[in-house]
PDB file of C-alpha atoms in Angstrom:
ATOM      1  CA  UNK R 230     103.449 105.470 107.686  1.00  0.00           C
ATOM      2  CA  UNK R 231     101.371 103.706 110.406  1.00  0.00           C
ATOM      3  CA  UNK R 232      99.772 100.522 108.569  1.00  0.00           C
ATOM      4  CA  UNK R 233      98.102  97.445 109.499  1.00  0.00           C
ATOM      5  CA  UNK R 234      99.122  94.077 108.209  1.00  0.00           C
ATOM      6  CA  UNK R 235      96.455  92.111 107.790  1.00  0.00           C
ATOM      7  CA  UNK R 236      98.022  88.541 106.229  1.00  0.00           C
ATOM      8  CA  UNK R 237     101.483  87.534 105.512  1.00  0.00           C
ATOM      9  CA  UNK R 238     101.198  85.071 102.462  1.00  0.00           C
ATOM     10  CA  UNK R 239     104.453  84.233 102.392  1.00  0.00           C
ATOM     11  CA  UNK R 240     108.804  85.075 103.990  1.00  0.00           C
ATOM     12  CA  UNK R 241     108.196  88.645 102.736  1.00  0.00           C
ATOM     13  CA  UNK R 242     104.995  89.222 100.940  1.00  0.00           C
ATOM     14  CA  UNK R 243     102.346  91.363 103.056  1.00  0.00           C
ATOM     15  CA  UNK R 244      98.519  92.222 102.990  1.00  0.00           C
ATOM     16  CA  UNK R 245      97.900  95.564 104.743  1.00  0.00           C
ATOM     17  CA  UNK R 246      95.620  98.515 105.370  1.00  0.00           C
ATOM     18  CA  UNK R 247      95.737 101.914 106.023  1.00  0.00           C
ATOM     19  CA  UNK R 248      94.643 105.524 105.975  1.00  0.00           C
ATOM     20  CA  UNK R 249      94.772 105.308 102.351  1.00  0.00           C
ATOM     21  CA  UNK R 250      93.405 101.626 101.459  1.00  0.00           C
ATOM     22  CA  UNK R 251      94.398  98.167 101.223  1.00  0.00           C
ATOM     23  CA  UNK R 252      96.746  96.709  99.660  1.00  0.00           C
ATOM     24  CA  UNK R 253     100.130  93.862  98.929  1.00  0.00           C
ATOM     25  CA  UNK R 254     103.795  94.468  99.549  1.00  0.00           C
ATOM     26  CA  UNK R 255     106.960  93.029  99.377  1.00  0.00           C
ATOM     27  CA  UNK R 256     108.033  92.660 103.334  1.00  0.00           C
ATOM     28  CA  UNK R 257     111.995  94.307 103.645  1.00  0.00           C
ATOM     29  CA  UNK R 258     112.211  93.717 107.652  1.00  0.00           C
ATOM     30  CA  UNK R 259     114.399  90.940 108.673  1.00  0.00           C
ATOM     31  CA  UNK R 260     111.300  88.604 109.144  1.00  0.00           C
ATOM     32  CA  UNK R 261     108.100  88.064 108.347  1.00  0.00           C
ATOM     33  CA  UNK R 262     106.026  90.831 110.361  1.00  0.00           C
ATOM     34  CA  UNK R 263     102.967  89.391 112.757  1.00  0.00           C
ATOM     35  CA  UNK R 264      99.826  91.160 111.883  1.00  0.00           C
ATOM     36  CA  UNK R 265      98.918  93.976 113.549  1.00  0.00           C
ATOM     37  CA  UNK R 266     100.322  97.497 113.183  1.00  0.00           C
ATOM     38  CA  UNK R 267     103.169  98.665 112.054  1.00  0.00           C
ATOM     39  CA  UNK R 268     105.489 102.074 111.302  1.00  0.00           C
ATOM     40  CA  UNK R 269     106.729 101.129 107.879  1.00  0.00           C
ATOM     41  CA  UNK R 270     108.707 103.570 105.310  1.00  0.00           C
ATOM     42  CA  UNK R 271     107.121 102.856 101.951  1.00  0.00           C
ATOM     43  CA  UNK R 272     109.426 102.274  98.863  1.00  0.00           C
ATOM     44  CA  UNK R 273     109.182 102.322  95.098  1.00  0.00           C
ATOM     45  CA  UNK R 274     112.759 100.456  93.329  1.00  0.00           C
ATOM     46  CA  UNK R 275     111.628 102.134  89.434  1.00  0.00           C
ATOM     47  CA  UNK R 276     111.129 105.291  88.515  1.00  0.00           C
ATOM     48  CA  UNK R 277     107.770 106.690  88.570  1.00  0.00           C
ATOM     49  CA  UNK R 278     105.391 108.394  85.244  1.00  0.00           C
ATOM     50  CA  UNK R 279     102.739 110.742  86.946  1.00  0.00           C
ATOM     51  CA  UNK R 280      99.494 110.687  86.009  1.00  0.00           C
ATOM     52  CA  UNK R 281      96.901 113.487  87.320  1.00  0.00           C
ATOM     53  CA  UNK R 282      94.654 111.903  90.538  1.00  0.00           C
ATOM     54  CA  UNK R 283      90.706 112.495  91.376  1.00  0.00           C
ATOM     55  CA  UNK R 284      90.905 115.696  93.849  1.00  0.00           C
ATOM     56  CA  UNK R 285      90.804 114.614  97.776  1.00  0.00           C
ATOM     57  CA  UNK R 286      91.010 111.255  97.835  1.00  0.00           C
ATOM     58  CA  UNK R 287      94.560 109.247  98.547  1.00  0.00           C
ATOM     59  CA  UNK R 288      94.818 105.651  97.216  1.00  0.00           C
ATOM     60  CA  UNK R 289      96.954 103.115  98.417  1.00  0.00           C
ATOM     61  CA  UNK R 290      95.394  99.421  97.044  1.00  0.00           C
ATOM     62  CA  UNK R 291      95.963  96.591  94.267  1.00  0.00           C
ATOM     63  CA  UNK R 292      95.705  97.112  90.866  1.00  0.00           C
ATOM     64  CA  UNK R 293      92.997  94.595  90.266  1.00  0.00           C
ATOM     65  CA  UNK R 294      94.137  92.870  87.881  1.00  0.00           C
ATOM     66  CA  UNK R 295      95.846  89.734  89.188  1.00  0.00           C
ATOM     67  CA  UNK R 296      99.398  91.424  88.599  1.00  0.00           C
ATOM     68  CA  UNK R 297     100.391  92.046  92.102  1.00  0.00           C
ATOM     69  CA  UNK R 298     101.011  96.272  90.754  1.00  0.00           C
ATOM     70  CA  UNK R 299      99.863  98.723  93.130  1.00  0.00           C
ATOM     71  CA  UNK R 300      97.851 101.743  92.294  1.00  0.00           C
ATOM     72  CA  UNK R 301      99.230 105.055  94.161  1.00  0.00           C
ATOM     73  CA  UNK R 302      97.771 108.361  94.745  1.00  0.00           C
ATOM     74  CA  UNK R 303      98.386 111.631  96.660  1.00  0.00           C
ATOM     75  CA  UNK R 304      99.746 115.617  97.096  1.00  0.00           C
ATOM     76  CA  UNK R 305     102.610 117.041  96.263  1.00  0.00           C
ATOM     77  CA  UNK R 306     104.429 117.668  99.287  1.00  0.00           C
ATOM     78  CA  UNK R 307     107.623 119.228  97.306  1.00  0.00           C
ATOM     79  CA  UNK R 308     108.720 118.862  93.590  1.00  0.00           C
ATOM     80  CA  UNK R 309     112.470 118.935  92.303  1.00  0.00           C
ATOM     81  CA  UNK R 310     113.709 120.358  88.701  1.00  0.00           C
ATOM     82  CA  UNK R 311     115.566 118.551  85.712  1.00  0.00           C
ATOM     83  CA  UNK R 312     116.010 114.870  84.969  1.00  0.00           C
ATOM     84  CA  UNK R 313     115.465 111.898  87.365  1.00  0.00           C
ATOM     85  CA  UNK R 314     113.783 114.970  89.846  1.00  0.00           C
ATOM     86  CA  UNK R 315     112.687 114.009  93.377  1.00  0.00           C
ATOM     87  CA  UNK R 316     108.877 113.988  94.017  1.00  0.00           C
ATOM     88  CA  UNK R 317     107.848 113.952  97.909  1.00  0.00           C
ATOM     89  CA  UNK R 318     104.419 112.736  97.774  1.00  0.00           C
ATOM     90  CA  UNK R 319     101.920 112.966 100.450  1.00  0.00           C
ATOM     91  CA  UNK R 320      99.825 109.309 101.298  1.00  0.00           C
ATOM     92  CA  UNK R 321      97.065 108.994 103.900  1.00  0.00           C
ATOM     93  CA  UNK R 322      99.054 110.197 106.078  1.00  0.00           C
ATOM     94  CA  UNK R 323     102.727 109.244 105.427  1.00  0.00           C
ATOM     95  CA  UNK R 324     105.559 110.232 102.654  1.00  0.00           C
ATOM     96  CA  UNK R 325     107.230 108.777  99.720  1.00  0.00           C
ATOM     97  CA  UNK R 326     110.363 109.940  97.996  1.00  0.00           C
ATOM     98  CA  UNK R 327     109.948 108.966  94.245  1.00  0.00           C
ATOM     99  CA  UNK R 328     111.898 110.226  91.516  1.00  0.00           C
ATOM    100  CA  UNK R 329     109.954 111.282  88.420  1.00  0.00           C
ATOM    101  CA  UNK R 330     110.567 110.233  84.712  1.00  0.00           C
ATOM    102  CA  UNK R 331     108.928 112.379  82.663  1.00  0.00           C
ATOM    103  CA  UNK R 332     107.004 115.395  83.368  1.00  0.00           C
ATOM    104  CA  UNK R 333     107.344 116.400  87.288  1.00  0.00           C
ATOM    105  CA  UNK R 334     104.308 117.795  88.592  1.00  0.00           C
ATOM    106  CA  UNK R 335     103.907 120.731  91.007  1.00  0.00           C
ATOM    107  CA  UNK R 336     103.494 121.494  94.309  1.00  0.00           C
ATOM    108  CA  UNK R 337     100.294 120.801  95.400  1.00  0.00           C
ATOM    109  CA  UNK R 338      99.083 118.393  92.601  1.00  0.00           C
ATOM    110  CA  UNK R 339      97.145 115.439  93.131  1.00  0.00           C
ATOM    111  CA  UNK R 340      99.055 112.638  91.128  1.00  0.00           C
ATOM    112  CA  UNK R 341      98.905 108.863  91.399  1.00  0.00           C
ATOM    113  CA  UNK R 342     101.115 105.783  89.355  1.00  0.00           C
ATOM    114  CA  UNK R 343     101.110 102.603  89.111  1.00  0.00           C
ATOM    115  CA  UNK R 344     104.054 100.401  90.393  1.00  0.00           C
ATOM    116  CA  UNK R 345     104.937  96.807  90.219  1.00  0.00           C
ATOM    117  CA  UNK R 346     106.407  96.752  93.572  1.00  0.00           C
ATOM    118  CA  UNK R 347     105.565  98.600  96.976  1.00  0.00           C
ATOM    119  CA  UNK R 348     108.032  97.868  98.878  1.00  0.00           C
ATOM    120  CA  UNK R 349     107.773  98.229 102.785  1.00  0.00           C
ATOM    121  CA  UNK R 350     111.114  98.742 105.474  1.00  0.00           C
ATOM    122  CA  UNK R 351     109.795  98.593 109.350  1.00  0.00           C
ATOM    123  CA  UNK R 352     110.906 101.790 111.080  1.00  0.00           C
ATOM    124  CA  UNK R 353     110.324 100.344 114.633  1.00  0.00           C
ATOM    125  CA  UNK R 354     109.307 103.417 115.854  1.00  0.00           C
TER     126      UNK R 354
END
């Protein structure tokens, strides 16, 4: 996912931007990035609960209240079966491999979560 960082506020916590909003991440490179763009591959450590998302309209930004959790919202690019399934979801542009607890939604469905940590590993690409 092509993002813009926009602030680093500390060794590995970012501010960015892109197709799908604003928001903060934990930096994994092995530095602090400069602002600017960036290829990143986006990361979530827990397992995510579903929720059903407003139709057309990915969301990538803080939850706002204070916690540092980030809202997230998108397609269903593909959709495994059984426990701890894989969930490919599609995010202004760019992919995340989650795995579902709980119901696992269908191809095609707009879904969003929340997370307490986005986590974000440069691609240099």
């Amino acid at each position: 996912m092509r993002i813009t960082v926009t602030g680093v506020d500390d060794a590995a916590t970012v501010r960015f931007r892109c197709a799908a909003g604003a928001a903060t991440g934990r930096w994994a490179g092995p530095a602090p990035p400069v602002p600017g763009e960036h290829d990143v591959e986006l990361d979530v450590a827990e397992g995510v609960v579903f929720a059903r998302a407003e139709p057309g309209r990915d969301r990538l930004e803080d939850v706002p209240d204070g916690s540092g959790a980030v809202l997230v919202a998108g397609r269903v690019e593909q959709a495994g079966t059984g426990a701890d399934a894989a969930v490919v979801l599609r995010v202004g542009g760019g992919l995340l491999l989650l795995e579902a607890c709980g119901a696992v939604p269908s191809v095609g469905d707009r879904v969003g979560f929340t997370t307490a940590e986005l986590r974000l590993y440069p691609t240099g690409v």
